[in-house]
mmCIF file of C-alpha atoms in Angstrom:
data_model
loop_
_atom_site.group_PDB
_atom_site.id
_atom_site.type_symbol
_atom_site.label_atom_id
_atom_site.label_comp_id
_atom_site.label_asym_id
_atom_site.label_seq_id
_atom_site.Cartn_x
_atom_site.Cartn_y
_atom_site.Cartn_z
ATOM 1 C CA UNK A 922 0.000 0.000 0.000
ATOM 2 C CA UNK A 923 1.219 3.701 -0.507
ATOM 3 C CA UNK A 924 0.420 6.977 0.783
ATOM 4 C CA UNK A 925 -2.307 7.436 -1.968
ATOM 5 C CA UNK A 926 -4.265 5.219 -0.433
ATOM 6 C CA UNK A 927 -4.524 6.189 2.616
ATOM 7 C CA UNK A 928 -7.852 8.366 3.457
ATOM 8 C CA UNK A 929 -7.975 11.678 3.918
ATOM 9 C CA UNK A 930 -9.498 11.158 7.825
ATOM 10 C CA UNK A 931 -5.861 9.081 8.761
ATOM 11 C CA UNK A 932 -4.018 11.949 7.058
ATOM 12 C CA UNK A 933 -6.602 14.896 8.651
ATOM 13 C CA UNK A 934 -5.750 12.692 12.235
ATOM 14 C CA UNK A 935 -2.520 12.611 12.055
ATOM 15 C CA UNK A 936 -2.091 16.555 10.955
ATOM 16 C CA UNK A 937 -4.407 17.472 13.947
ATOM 17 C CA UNK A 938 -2.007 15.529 16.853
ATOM 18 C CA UNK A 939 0.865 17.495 15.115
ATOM 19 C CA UNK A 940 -0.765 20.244 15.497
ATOM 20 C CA UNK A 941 -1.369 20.069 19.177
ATOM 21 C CA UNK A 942 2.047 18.433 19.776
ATOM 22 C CA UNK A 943 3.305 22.273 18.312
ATOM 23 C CA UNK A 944 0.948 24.107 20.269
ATOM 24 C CA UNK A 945 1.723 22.002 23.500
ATOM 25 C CA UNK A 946 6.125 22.190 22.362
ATOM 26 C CA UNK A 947 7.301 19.796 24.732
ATOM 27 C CA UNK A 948 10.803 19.706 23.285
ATOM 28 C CA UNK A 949 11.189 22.640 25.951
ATOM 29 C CA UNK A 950 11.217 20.218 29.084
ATOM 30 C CA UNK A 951 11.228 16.564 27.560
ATOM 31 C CA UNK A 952 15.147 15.796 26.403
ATOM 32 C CA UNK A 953 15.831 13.865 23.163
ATOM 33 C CA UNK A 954 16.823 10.724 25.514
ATOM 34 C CA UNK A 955 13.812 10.902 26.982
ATOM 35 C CA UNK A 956 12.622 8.129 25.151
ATOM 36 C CA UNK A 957 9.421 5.922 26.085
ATOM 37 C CA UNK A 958 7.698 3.386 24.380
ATOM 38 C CA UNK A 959 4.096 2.794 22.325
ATOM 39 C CA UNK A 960 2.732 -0.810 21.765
ATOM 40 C CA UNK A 961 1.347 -1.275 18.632
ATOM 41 C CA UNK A 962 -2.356 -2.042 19.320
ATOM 42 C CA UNK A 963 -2.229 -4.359 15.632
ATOM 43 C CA UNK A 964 1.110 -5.959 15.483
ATOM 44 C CA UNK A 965 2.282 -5.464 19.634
ATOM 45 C CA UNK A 966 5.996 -4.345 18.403
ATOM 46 C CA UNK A 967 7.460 -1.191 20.410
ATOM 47 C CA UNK A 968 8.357 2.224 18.968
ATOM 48 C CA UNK A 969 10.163 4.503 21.013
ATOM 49 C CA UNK A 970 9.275 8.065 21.093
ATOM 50 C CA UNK A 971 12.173 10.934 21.093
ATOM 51 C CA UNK A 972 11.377 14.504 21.104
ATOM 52 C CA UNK A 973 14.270 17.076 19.611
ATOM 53 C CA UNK A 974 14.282 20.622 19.778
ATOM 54 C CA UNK A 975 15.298 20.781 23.036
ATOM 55 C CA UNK A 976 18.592 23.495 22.113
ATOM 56 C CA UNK A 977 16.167 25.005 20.017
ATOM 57 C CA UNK A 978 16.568 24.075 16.506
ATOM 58 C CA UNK A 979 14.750 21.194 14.363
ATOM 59 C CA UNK A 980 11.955 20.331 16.623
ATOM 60 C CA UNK A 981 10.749 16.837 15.690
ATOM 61 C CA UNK A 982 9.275 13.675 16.716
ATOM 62 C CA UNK A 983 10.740 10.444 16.032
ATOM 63 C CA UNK A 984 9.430 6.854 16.541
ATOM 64 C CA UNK A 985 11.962 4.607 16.600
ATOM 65 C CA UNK A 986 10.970 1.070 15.437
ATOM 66 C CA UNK A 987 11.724 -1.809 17.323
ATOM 67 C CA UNK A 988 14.659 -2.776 20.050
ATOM 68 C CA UNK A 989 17.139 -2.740 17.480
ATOM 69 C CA UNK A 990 16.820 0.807 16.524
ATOM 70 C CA UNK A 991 16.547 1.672 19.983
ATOM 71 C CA UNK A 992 20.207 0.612 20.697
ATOM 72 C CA UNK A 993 21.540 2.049 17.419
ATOM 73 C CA UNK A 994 19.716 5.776 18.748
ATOM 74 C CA UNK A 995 21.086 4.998 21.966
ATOM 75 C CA UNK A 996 24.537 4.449 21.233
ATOM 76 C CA UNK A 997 23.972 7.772 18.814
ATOM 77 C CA UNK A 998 23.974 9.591 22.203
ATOM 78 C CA UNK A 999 27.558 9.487 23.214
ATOM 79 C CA UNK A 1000 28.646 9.886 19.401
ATOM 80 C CA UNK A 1001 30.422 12.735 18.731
ATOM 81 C CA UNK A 1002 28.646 15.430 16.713
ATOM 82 C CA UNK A 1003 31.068 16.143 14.193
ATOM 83 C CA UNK A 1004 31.032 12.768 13.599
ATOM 84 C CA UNK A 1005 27.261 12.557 12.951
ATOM 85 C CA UNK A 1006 27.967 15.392 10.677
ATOM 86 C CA UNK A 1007 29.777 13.428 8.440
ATOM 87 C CA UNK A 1008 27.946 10.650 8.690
ATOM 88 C CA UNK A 1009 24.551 11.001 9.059
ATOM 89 C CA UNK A 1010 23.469 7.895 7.570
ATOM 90 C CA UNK A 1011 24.076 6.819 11.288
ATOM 91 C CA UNK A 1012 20.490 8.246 11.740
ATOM 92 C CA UNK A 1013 19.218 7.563 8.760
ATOM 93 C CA UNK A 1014 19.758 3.813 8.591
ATOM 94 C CA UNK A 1015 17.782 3.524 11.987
ATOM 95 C CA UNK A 1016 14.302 2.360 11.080
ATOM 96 C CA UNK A 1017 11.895 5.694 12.188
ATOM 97 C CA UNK A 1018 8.881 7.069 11.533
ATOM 98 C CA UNK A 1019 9.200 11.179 11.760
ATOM 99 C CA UNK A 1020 6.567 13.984 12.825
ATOM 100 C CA UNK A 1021 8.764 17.322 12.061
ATOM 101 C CA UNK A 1022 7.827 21.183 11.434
ATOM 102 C CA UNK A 1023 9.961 22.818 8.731
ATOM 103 C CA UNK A 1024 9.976 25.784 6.851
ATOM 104 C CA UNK A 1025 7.436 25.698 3.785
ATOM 105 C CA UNK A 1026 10.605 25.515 1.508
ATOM 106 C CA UNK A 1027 11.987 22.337 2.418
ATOM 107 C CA UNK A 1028 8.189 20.458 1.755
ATOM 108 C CA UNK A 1029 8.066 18.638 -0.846
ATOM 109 C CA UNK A 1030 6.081 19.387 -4.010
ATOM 110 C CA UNK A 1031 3.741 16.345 -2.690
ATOM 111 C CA UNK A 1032 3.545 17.296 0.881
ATOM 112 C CA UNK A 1033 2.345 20.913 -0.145
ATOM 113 C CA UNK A 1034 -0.556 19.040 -1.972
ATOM 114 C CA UNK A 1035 -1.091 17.246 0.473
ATOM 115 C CA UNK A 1036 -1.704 20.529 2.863
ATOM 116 C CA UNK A 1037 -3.785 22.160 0.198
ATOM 117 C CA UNK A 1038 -6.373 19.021 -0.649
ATOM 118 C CA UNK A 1039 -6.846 18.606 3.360
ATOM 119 C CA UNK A 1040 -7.531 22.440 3.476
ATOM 120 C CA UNK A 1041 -5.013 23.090 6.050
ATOM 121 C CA UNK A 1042 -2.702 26.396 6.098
ATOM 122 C CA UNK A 1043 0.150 27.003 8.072
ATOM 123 C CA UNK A 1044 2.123 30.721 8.218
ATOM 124 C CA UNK A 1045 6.111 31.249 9.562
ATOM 125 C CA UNK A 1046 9.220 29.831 10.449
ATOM 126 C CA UNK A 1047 9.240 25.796 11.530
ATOM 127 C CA UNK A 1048 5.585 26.093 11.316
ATOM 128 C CA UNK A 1049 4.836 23.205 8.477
ATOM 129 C CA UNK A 1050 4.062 19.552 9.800
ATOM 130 C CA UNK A 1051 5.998 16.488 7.706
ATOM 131 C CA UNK A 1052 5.883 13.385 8.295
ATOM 132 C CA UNK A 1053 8.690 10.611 6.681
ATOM 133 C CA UNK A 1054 9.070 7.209 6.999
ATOM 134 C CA UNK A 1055 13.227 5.982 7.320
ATOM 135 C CA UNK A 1056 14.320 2.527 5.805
ATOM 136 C CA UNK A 1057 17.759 1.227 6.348
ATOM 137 C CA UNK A 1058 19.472 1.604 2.678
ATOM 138 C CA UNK A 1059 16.795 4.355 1.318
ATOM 139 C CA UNK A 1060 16.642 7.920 1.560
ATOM 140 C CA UNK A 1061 13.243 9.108 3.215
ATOM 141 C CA UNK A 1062 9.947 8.671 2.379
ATOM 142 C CA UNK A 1063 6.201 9.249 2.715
ATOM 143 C CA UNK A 1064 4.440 7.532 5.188
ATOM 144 C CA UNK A 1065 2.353 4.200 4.255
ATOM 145 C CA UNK A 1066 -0.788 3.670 5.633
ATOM 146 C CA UNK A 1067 0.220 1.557 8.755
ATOM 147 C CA UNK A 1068 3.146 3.853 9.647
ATOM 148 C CA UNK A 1069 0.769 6.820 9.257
ATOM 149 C CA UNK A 1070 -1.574 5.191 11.969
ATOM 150 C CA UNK A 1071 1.327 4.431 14.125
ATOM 151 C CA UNK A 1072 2.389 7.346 13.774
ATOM 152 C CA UNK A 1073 -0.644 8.974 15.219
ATOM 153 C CA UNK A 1074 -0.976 7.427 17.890
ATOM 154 C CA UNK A 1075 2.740 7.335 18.902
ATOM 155 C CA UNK A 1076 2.130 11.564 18.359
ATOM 156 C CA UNK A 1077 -1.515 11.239 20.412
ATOM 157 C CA UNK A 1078 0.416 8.762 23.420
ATOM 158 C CA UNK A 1079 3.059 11.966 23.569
ATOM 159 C CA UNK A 1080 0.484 14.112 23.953
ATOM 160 C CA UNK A 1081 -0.601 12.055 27.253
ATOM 161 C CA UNK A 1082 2.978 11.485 28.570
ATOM 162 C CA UNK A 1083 5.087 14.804 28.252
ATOM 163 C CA UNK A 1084 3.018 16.582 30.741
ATOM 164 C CA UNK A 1085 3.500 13.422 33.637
ATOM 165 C CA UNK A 1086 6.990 13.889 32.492
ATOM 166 C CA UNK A 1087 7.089 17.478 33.099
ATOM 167 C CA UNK A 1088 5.356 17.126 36.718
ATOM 168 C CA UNK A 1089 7.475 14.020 37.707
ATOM 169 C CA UNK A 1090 10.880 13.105 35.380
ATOM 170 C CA UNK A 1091 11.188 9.676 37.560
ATOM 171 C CA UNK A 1092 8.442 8.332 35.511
ATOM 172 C CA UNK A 1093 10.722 7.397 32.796
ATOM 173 C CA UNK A 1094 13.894 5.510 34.454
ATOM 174 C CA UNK A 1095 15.030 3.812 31.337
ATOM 175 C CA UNK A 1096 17.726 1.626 32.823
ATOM 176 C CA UNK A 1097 18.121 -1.980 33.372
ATOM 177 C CA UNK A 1098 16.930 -1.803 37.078
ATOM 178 C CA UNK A 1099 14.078 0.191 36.186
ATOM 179 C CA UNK A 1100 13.637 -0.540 32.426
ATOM 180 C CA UNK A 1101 11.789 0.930 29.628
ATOM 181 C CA UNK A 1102 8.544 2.767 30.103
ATOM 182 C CA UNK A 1103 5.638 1.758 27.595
ATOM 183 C CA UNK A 1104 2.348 2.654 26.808
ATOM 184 C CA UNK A 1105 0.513 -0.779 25.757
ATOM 185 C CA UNK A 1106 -3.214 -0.788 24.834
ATOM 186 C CA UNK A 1107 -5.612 -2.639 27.370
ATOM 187 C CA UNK A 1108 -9.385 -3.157 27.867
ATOM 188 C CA UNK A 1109 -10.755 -1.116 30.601
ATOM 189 C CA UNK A 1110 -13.975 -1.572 32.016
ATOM 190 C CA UNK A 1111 -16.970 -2.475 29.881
ATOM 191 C CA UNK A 1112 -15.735 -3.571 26.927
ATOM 192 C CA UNK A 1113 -13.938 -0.321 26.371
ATOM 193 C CA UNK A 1114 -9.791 0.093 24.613
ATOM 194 C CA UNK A 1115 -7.603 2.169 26.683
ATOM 195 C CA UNK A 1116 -4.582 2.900 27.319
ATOM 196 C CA UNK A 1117 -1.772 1.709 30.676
ATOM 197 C CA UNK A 1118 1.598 2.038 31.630
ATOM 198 C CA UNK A 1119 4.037 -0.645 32.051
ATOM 199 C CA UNK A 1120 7.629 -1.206 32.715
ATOM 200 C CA UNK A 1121 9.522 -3.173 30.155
ATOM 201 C CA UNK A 1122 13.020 -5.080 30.294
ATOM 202 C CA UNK A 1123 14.248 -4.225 26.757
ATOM 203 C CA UNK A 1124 17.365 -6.596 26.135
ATOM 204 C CA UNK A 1125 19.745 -6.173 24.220
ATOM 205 C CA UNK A 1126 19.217 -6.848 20.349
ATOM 206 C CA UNK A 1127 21.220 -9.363 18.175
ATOM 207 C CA UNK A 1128 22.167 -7.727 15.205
ATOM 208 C CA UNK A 1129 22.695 -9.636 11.937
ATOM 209 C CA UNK A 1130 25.679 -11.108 11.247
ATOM 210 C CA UNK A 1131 27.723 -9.725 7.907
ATOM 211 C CA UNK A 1132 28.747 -12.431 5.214
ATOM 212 C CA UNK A 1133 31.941 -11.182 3.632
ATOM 213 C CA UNK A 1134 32.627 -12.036 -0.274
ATOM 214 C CA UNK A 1135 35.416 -11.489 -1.825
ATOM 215 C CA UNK A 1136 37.282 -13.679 -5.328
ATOM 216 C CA UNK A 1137 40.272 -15.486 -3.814
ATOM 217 C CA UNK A 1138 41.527 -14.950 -7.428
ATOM 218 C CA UNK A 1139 41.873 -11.704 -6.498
ATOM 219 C CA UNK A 1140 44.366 -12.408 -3.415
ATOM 220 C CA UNK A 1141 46.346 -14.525 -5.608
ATOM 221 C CA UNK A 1142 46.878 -11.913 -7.778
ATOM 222 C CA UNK A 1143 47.471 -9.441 -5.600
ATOM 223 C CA UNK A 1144 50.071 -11.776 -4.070
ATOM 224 C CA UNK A 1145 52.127 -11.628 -6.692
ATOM 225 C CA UNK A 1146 52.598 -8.044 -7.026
ATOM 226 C CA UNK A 1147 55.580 -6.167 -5.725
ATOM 227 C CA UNK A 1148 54.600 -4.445 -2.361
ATOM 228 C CA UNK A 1149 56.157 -1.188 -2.417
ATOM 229 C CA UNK A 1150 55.244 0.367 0.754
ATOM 230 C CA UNK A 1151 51.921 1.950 -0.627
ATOM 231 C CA UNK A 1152 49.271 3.151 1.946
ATOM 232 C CA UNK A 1153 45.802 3.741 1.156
ATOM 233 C CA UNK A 1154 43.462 5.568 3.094
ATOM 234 C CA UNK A 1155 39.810 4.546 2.745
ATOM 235 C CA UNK A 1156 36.403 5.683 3.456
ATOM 236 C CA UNK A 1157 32.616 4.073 2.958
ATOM 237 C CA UNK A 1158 29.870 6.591 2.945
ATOM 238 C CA UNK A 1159 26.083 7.520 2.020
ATOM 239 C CA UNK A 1160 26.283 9.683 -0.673
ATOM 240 C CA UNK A 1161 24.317 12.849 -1.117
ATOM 241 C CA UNK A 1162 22.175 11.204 -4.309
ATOM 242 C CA UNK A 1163 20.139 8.373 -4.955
ATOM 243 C CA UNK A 1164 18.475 6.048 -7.733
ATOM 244 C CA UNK A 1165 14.895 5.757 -8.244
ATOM 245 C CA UNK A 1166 11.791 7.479 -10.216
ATOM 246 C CA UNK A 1167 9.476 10.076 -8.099
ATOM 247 C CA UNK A 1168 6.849 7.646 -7.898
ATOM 248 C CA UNK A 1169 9.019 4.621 -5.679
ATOM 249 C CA UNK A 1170 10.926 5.441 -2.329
ATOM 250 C CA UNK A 1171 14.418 6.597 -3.660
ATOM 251 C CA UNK A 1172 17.498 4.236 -2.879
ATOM 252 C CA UNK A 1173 20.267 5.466 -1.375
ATOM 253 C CA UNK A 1174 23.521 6.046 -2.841
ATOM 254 C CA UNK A 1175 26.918 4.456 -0.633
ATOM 255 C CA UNK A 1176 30.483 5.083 -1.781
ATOM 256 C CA UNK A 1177 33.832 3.140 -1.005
ATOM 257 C CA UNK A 1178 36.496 6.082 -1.340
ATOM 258 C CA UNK A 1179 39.579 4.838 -1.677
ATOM 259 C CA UNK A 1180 42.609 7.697 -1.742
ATOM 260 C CA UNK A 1181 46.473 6.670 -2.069
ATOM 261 C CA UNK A 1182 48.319 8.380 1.172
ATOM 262 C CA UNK A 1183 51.720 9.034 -0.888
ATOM 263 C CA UNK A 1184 50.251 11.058 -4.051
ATOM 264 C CA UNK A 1185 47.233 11.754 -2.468
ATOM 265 C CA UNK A 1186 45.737 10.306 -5.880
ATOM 266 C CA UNK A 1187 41.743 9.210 -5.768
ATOM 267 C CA UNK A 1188 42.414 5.135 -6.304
ATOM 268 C CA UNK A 1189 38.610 4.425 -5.929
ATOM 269 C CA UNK A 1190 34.970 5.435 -5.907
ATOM 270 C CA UNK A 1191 32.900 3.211 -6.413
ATOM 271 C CA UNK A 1192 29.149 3.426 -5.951
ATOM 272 C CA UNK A 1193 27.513 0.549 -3.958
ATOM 273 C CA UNK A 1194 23.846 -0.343 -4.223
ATOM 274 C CA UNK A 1195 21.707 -1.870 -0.947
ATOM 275 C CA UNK A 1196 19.653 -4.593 -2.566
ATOM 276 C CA UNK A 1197 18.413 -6.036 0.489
ATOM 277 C CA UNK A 1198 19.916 -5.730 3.538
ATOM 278 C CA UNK A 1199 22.466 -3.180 4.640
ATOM 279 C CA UNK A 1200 24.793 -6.271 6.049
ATOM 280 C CA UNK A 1201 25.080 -7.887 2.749
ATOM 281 C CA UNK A 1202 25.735 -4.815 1.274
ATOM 282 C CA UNK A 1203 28.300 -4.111 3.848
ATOM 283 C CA UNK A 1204 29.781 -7.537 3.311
ATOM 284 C CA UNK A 1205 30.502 -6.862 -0.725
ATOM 285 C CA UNK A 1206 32.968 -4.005 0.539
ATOM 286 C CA UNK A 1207 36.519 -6.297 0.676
ATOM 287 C CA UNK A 1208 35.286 -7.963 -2.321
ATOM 288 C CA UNK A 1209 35.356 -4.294 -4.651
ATOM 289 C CA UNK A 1210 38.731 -3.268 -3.013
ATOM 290 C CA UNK A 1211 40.823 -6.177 -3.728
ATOM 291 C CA UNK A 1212 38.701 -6.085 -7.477
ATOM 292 C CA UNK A 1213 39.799 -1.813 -7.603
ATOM 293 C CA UNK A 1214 43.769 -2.965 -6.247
ATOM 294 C CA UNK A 1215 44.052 -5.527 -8.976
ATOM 295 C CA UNK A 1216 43.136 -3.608 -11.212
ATOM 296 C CA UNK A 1217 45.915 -0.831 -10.457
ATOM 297 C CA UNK A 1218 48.491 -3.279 -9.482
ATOM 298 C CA UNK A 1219 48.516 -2.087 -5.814
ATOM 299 C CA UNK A 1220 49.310 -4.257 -3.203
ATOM 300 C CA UNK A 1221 49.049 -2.151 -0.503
ATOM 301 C CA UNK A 1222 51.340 -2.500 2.934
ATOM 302 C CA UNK A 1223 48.713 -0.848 4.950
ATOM 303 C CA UNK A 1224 44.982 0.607 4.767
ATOM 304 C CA UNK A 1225 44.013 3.317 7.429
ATOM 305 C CA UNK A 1226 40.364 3.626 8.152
ATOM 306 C CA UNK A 1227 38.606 5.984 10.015
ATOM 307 C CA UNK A 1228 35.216 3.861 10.995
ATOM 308 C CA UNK A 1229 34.630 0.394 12.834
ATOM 309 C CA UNK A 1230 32.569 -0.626 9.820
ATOM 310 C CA UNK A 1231 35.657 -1.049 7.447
ATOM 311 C CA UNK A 1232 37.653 -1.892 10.681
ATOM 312 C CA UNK A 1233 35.851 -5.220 11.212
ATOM 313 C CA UNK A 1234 35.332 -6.122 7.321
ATOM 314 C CA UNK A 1235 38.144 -5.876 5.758
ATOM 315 C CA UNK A 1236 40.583 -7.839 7.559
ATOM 316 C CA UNK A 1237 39.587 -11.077 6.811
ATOM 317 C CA UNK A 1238 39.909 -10.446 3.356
ATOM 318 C CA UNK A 1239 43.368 -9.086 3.807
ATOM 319 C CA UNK A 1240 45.379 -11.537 6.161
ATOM 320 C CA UNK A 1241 46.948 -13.799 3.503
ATOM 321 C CA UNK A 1242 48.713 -10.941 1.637
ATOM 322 C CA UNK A 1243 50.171 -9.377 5.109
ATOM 323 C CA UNK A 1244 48.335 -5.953 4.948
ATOM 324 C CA UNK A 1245 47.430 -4.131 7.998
ATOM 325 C CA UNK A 1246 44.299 -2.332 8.476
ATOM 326 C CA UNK A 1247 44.848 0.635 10.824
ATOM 327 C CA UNK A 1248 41.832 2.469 12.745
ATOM 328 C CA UNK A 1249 42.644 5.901 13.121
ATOM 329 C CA UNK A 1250 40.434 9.046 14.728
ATOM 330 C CA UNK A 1251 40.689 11.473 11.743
ATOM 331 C CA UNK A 1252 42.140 11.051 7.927
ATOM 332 C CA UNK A 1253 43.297 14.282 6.728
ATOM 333 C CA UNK A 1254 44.022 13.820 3.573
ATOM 334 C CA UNK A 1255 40.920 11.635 2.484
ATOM 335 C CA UNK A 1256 38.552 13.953 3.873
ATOM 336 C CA UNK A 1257 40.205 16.651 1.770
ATOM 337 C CA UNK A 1258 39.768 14.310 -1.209
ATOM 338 C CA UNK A 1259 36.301 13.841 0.168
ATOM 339 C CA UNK A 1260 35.154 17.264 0.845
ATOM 340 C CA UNK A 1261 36.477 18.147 -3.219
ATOM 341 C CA UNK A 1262 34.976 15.079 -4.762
ATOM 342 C CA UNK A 1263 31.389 16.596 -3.148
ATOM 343 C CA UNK A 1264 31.869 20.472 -3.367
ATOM 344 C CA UNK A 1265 32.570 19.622 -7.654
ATOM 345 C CA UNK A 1266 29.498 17.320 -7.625
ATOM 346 C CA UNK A 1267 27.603 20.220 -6.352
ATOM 347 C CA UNK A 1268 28.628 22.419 -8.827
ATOM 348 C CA UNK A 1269 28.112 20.482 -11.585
ATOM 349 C CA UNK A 1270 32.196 19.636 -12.730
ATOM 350 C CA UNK A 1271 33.970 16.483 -12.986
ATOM 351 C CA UNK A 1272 34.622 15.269 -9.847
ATOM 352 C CA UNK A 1273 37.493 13.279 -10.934
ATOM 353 C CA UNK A 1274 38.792 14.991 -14.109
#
């Protein structure tokens, strides 16, 4: 199902509990981390609510889906906000469903329709409601009609709880002694649906493990080259672009930047396509460097990386011919590299001529 077919009384819903969740701005007391959960009355999975616009710039909501995405927001919090900067596929990978106000500017073409056929008008600054749906391995997207009931209700359950928060900030603990606090429908007296509050154990997720492929051919080759000392810095990234038509929910676009430390020469980038799963994406990385070094003759003595993704992929790939991967904090010279190849893509030259 897509957003057309959802009715305009689930899209004229979920508008009005925006609206109120504006009027009511409880990003000035409630703290992103402040996160508390929603049962889904249908399906019974969790999604966790965060409010931003506590320091006073994009004020949104955000539903996070799921325990998984919980941890992966979690451990956002003690990332480093430059590092966020430059990767912010880091939040855009975690499954979410979003409630934000923007300026009229940044709506889409569709989500100005949208405004206009449910005879709604909104006037200044961070003053427009949109609502996007996030998919690990796509760029963001309108809602369906499930996530736009969710949604709702996860935006009408916020309503409820930031005020309890604001009178009494114990009510959400959110620690393993104390765990998670959720919202979970129940059936009250009479016959009647209602709402209660429970206290939830959320353990930790397993995450998916990541099947590495790469053409021993490849190693062979590379074994017989001459190692000359050569050091490559490398770098895998969402890309500011994606593939799609305006009609389907645009795929993102990932690069694996490769630059040569010595010459400071651009060895690599090479666009990588998610076709299912981010992990088996993930795992086709070793697989198109040792294909890119072959293909240049490079046997390199060492690769320096600058994220635990690449850290934990590559190695395996690279044991047999002796090279060393290398975590390090910051690479200078790639993110120069980096920062050109996307300034010329922006306007409109070469970006490797």
């Amino acid at each position: 199902m897509n957003s057309h077919q959802a009715s305009q009384a689930d899209w004229g819903r979920l508008f009005e509990a925006a609206i109120r969740i504006k009027q009511m701005a409880p990003w000035e007391w409630v703290d992103e981390a402040d996160v508390f959960g929603v049962q889904d009355p249908e399906t019974g999975e969790i999604g966790f609510v965060s409010v931003m616009g506590a320091l006073g710039e994009h004020t949104a909501v955000s539903v996070y889906l799921g325990a998984t995405a919980l941890a992966k927001f979690m451990y956002l919090q003690e990332v480093p906000p430059e590092l966020l900067l430059e990767y912010p596929e880091m939040l855009l990978e975690i499954p979410q469903l979003q409630a934000s106000f923007e300026d009229r500017g940044v709506l889409d073409d569709w989500d100005r329709q949208l405004i206009r056929n449910l005879g709604l008008k909104f006037r200044g600054r961070n003053a427009w409601p949109r609502f996007q749906s996030f998919r690990p391995g796509f760029m963001p997207w309108r809602l369906a009609p499930d996530e736009i009931r969710f949604l709702t209700l996860a935006l009408e359950q916020l309503e409820q709880v930031a005020p309890r928060v604001r009178a009494d900030r114990s009510l959400l603990p959110n620690d393993e002694a104390g765990g998670f606090f959720v919202r979970s429908p129940c059936t009250q007296q009479e016959g009647a649906e209602g709402w209660e509050d429970r206290y939830i154990q959320i353990p930790p997720p397993e995450f998916p493990p990541v099947s590495l492929y790469w053409d021993p051919t490849d190693v062979k080759r590379l074994k017989r080259a001459a190692g000359r000392g050569e050091i490559i810095e490398l770098d895998f990234f969402q890309f500011p672009g994606c593939f799609g038509n305006k009609a389907e929910r645009p795929v993102s676009a990932y690069v694996l930047f490769a630059v040569h430390a010595q010459s400071n020469m651009i060895l690599c980038a090479e666009f990588i396509q998610i076709k299912d799963t981010l992990e088996n994406m993930w795992g086709q990385i070793p697989g198109v460097l040792l294909s890119r070094l072959v293909q240049a003759e490079m046997r390199p003595k060492e690769i320096r990386v600058q994220s635990n993704l690449l850290f934990n992929v590559l190695p395996p790939a690279f044991q047999e011919l002796g090279t060393k991967v290398v975590l390090k904090p910051s690479l200078k010279k790639l993110r120069a590299a980096k920062r050109e190849m996307l300034a010329a893509l922006e306007f409109g030259r070469p970006p490797f001529s």
